[in-house]
JSON list of C-alpha atoms in Angstrom, two decimals:
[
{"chain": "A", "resi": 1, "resn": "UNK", "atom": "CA", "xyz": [123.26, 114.39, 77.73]},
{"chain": "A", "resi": 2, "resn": "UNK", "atom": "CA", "xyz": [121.17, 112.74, 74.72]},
{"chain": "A", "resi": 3, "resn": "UNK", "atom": "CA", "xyz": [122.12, 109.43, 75.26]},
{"chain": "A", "resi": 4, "resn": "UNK", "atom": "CA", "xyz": [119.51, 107.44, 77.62]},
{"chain": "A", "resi": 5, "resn": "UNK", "atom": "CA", "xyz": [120.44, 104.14, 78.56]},
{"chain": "A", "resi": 6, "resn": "UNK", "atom": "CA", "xyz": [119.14, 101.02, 81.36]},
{"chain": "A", "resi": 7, "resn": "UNK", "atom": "CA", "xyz": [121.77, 99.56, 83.32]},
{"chain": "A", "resi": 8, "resn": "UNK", "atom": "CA", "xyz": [121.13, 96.49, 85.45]},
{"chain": "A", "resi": 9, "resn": "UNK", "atom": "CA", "xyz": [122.95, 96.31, 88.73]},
{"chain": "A", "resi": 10, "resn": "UNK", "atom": "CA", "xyz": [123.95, 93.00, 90.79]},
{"chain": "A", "resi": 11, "resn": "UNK", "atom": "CA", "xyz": [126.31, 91.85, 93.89]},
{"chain": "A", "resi": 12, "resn": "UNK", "atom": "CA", "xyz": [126.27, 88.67, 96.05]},
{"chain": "A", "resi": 13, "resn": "UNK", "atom": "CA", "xyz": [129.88, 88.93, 97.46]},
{"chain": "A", "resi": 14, "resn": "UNK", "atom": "CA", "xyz": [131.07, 90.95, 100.57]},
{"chain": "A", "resi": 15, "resn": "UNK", "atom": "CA", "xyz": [129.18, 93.96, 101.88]},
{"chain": "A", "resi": 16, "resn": "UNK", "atom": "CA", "xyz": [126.39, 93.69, 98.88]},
{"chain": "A", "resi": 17, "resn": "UNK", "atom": "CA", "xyz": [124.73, 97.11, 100.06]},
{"chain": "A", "resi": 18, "resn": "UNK", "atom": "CA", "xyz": [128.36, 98.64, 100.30]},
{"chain": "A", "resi": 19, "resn": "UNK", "atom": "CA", "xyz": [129.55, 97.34, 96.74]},
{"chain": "A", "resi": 20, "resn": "UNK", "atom": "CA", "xyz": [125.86, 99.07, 95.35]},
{"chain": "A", "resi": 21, "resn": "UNK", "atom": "CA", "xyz": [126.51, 102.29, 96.69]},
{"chain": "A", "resi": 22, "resn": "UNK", "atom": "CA", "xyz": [130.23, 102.34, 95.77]},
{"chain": "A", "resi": 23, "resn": "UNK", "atom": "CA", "xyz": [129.03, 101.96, 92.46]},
{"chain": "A", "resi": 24, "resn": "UNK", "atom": "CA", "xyz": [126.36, 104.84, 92.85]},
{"chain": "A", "resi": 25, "resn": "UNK", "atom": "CA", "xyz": [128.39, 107.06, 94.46]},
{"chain": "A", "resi": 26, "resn": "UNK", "atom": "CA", "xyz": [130.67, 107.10, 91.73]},
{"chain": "A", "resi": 27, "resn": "UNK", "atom": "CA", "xyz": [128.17, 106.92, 88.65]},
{"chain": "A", "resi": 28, "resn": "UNK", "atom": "CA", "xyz": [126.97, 110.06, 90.27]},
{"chain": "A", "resi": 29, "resn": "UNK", "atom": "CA", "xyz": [130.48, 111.61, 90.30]},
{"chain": "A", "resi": 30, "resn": "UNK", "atom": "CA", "xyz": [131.03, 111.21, 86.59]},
{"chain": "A", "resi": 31, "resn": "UNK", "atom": "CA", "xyz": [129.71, 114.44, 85.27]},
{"chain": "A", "resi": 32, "resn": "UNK", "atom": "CA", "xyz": [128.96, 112.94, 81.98]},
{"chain": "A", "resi": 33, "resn": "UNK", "atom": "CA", "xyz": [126.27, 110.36, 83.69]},
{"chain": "A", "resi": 34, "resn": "UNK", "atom": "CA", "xyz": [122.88, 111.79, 85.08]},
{"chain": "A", "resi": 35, "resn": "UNK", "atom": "CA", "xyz": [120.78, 109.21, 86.79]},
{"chain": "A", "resi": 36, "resn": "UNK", "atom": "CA", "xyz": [117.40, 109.73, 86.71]},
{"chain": "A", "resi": 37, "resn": "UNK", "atom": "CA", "xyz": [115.29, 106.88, 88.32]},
{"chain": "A", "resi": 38, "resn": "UNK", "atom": "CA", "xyz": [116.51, 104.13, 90.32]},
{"chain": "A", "resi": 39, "resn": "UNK", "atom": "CA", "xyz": [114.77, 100.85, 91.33]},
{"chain": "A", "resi": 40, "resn": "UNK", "atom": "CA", "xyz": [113.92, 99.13, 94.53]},
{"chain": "A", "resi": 41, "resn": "UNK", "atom": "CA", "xyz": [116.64, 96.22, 95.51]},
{"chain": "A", "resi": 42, "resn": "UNK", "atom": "CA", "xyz": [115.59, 93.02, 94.58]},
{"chain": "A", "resi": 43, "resn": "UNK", "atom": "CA", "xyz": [116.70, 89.86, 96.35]},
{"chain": "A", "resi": 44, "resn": "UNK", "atom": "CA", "xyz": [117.28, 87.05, 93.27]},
{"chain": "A", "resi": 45, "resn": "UNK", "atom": "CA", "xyz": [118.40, 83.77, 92.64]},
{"chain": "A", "resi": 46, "resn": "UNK", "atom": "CA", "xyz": [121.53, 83.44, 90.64]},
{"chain": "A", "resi": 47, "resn": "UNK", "atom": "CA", "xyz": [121.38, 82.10, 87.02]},
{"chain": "A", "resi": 48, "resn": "UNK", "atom": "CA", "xyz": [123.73, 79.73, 85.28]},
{"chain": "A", "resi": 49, "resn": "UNK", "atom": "CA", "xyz": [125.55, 76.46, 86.62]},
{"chain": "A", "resi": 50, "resn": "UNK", "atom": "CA", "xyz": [127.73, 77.93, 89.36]},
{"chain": "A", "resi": 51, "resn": "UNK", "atom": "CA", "xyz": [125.94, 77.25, 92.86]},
{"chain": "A", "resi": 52, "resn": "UNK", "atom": "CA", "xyz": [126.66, 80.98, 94.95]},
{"chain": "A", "resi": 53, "resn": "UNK", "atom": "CA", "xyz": [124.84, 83.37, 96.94]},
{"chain": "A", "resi": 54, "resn": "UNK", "atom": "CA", "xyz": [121.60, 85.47, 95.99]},
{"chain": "A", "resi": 55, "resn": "UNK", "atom": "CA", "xyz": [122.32, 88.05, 94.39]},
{"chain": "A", "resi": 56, "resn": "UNK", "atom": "CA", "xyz": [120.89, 91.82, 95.11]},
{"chain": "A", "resi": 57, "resn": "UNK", "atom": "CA", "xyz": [120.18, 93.26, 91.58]},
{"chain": "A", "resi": 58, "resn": "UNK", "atom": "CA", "xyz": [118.50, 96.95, 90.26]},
{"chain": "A", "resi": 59, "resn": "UNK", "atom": "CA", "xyz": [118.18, 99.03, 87.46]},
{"chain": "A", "resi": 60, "resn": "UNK", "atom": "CA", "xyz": [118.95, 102.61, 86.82]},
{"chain": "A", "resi": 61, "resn": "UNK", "atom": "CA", "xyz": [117.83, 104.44, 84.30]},
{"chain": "A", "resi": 62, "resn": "UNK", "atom": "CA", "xyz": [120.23, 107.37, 83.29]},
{"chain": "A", "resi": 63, "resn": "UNK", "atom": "CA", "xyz": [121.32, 109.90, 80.71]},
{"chain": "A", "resi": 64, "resn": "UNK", "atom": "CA", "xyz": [125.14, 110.31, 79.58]},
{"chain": "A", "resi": 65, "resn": "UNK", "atom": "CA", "xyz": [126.94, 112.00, 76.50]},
{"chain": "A", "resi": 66, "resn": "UNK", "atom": "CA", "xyz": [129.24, 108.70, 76.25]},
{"chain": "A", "resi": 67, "resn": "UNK", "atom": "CA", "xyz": [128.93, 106.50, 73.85]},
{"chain": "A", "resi": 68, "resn": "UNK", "atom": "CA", "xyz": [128.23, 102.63, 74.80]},
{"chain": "A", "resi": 69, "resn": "UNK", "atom": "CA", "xyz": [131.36, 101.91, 74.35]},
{"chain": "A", "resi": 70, "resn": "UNK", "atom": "CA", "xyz": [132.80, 104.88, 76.07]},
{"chain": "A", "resi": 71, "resn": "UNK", "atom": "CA", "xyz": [130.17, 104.05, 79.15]},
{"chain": "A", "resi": 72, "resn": "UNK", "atom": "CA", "xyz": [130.84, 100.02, 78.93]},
{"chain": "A", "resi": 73, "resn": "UNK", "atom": "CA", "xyz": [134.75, 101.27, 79.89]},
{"chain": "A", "resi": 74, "resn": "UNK", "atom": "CA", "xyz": [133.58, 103.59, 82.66]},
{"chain": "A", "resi": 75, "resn": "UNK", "atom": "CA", "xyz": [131.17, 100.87, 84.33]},
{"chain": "A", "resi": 76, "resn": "UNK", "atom": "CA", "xyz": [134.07, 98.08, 84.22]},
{"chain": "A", "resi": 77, "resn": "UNK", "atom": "CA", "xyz": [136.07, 100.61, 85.89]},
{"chain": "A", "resi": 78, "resn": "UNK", "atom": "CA", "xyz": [133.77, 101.21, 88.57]},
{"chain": "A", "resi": 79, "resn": "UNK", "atom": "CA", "xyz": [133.31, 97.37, 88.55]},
{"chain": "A", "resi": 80, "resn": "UNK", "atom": "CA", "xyz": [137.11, 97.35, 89.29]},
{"chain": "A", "resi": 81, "resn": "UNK", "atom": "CA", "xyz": [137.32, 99.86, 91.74]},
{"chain": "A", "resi": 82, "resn": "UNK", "atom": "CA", "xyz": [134.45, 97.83, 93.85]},
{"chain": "A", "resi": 83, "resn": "UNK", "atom": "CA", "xyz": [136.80, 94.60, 93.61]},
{"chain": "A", "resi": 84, "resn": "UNK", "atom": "CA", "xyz": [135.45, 92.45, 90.73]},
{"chain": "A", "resi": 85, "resn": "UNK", "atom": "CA", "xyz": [137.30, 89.94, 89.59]},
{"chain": "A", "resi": 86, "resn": "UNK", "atom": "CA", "xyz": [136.60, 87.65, 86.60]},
{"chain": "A", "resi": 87, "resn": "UNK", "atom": "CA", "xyz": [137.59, 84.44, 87.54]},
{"chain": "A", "resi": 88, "resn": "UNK", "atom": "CA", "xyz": [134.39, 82.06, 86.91]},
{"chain": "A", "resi": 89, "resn": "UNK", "atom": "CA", "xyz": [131.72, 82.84, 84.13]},
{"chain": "A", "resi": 90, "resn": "UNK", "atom": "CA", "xyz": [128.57, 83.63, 85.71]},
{"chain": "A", "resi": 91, "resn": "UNK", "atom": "CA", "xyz": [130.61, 83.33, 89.26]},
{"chain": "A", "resi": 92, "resn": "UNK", "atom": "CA", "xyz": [129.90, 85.25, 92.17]},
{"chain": "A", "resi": 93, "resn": "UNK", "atom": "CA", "xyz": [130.83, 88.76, 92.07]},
{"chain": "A", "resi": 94, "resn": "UNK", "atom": "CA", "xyz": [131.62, 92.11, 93.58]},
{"chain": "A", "resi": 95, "resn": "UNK", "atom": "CA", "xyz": [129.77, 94.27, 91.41]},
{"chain": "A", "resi": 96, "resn": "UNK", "atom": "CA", "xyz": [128.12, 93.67, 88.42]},
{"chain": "A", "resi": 97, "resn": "UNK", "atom": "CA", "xyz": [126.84, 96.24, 86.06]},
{"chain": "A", "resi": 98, "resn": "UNK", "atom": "CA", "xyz": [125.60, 95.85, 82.48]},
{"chain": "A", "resi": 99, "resn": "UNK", "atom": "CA", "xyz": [124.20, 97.93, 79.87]},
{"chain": "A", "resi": 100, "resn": "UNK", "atom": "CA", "xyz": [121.07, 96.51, 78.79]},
{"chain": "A", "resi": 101, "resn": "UNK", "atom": "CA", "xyz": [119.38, 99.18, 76.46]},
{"chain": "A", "resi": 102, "resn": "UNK", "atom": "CA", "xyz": [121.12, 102.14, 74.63]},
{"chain": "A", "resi": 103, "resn": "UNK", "atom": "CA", "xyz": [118.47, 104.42, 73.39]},
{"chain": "A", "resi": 104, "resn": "UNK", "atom": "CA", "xyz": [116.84, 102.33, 71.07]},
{"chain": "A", "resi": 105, "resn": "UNK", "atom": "CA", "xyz": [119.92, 101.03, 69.70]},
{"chain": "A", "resi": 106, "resn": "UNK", "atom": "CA", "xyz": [120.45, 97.56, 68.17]},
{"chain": "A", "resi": 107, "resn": "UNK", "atom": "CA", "xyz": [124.11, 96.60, 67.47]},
{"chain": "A", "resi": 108, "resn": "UNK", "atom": "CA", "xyz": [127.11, 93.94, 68.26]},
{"chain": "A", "resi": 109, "resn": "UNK", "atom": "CA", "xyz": [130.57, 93.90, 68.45]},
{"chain": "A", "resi": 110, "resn": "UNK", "atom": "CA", "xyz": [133.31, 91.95, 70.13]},
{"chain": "A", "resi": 111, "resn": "UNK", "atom": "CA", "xyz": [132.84, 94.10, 73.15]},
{"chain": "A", "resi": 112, "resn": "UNK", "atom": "CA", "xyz": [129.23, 94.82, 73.71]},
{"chain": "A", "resi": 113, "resn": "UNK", "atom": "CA", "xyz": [125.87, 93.71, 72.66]},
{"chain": "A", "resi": 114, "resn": "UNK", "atom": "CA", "xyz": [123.30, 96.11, 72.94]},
{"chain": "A", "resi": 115, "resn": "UNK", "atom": "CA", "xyz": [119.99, 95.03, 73.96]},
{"chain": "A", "resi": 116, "resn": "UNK", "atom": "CA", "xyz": [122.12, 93.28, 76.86]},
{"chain": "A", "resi": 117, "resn": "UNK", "atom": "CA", "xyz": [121.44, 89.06, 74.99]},
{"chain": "A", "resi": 118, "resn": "UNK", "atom": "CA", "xyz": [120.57, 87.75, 77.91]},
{"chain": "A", "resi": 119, "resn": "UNK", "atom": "CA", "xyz": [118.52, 90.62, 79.27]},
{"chain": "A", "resi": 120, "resn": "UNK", "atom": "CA", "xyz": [115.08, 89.27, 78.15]},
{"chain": "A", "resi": 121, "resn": "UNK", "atom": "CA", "xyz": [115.76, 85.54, 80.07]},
{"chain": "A", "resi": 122, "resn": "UNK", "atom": "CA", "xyz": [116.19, 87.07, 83.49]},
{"chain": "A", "resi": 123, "resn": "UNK", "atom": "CA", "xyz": [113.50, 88.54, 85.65]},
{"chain": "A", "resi": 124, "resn": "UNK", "atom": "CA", "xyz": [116.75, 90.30, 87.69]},
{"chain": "A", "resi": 125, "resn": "UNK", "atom": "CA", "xyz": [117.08, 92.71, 84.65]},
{"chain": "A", "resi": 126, "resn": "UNK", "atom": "CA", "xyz": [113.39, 92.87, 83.79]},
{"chain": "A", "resi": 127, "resn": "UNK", "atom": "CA", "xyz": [111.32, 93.45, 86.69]},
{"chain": "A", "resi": 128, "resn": "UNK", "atom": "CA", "xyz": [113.75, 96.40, 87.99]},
{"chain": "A", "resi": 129, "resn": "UNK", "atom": "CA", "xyz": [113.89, 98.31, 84.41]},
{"chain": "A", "resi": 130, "resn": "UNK", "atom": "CA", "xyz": [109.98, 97.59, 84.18]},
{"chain": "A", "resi": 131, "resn": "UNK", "atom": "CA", "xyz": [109.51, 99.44, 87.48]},
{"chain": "A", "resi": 132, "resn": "UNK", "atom": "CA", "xyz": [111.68, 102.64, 85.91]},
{"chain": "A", "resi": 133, "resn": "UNK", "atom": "CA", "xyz": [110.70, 102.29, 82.65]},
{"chain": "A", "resi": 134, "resn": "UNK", "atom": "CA", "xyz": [107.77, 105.17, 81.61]},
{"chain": "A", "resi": 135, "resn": "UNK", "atom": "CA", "xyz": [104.74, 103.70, 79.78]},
{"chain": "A", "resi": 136, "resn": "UNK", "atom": "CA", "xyz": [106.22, 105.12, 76.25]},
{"chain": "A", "resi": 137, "resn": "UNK", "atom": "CA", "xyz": [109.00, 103.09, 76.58]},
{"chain": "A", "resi": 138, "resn": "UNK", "atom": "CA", "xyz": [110.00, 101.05, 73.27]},
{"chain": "A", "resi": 139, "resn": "UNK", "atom": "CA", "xyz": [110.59, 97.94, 75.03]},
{"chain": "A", "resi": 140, "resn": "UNK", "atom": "CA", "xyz": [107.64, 98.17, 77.74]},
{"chain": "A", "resi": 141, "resn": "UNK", "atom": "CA", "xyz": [105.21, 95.47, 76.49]},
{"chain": "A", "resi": 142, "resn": "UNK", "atom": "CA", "xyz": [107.78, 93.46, 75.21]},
{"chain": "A", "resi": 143, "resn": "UNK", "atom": "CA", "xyz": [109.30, 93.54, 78.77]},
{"chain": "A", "resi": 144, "resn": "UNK", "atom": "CA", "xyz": [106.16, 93.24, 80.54]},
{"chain": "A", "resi": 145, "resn": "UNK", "atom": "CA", "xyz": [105.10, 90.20, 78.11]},
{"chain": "A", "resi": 146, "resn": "UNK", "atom": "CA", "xyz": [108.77, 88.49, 79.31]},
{"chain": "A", "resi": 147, "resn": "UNK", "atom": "CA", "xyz": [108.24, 88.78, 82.67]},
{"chain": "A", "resi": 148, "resn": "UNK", "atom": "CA", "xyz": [105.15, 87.15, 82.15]},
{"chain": "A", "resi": 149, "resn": "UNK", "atom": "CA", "xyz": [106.58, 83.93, 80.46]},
{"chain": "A", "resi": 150, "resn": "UNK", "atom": "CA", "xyz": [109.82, 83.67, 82.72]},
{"chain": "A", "resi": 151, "resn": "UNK", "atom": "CA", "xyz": [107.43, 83.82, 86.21]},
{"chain": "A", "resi": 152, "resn": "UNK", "atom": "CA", "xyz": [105.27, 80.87, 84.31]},
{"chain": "A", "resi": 153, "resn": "UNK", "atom": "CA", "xyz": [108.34, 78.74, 84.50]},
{"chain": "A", "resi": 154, "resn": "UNK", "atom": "CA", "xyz": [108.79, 79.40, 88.45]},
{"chain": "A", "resi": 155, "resn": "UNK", "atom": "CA", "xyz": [112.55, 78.96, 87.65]},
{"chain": "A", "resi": 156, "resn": "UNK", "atom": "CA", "xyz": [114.15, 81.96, 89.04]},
{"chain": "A", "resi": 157, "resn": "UNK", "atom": "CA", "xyz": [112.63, 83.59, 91.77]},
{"chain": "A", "resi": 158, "resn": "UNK", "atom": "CA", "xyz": [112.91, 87.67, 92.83]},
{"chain": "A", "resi": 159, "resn": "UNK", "atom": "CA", "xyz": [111.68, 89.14, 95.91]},
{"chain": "A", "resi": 160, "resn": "UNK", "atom": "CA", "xyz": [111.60, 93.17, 96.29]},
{"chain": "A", "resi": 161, "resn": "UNK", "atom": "CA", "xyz": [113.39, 94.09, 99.53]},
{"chain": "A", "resi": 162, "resn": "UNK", "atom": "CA", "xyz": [113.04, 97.92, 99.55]},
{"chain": "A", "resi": 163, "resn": "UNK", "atom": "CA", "xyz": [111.86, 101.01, 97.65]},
{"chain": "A", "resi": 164, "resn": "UNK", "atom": "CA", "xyz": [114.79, 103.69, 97.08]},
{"chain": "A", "resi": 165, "resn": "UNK", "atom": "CA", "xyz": [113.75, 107.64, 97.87]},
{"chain": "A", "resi": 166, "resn": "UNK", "atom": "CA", "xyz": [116.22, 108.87, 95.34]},
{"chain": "A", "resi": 167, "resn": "UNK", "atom": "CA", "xyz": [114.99, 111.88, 94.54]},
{"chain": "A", "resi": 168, "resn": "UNK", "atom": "CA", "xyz": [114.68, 111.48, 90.80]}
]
């Protein structure tokens, strides 16, 4: 498994906790995907125009043979098997899960964008990957530096509600 890759987690609809381990349960089934460190949970504030819920977001931090693309199919699956549905951009949601780095690959298609392009605006995807994230990590000070400029602007706000024993 060569491939290491961040993934940013998120639910504000139904049993939150439920729809997050759902999702974890079956990453971890997928013999092709090793997880390796997990965050705490993170209460947040949504982003975007569409008044909801707070969300409950995290980052993993795993290993998989896939390619993105391979792994962006095998994540909206999961997304479908916990119930998403796409109805309203930025909506409330199920599940979300998103690949936000891919080694320390740069690229765009129709389908996927990887670094995530929102990923660096939201402290929900930055503060969890920071926390997993080793100090060699390519993006590290770049993240750290972010975090720094978004919490200036007191705009979205993210509260840590738990540390996970994970046994990574």
């Amino acid at each position: 498994m060569h491939n290491q890759v961040y993934i940013s987690y998120g639910s504000n609809l139904g049993d939150i906790q439920a729809n997050i381990q759902h999702a974890l349960v079956l990453l971890t089934a997928d013999s092709r995907i090793r997880i390796e460190r997990q965050s705490a949970f993170y209460q947040t504030t949504p982003v975007g125009p569409v008044s909801q819920a707070d969300f409950v977001n995290g980052a993993l931090k795993l290993r998989t043979d896939y390619a993105a693309t391979e792994l962006l199919a095998v994540l909206q699956a999961i997304e479908q098997a916990c119930l998403r549905q796409r109805t309203v951009h930025w909506g409330p949601r199920t599940l979300d899960l998103d690949i936000i780095f891919f080694n320390e690959e740069q690229f765009q298609t129709p389908a996927l964008t990887i670094p995530h392009p929102e990923a660096f605006n939201r402290l929900f995807v930055l503060v969890p990957i920071l926390e997993i994230c080793k100090a060699d990590f390519y993006q590290k000070t770049a993240i750290e530096h972010q975090i720094n400029v978004l919490q200036a602007t007191a705009t979205q706000a993210i509260k840590r509600l738990e540390e996970v024993d994970d046994g990574r």
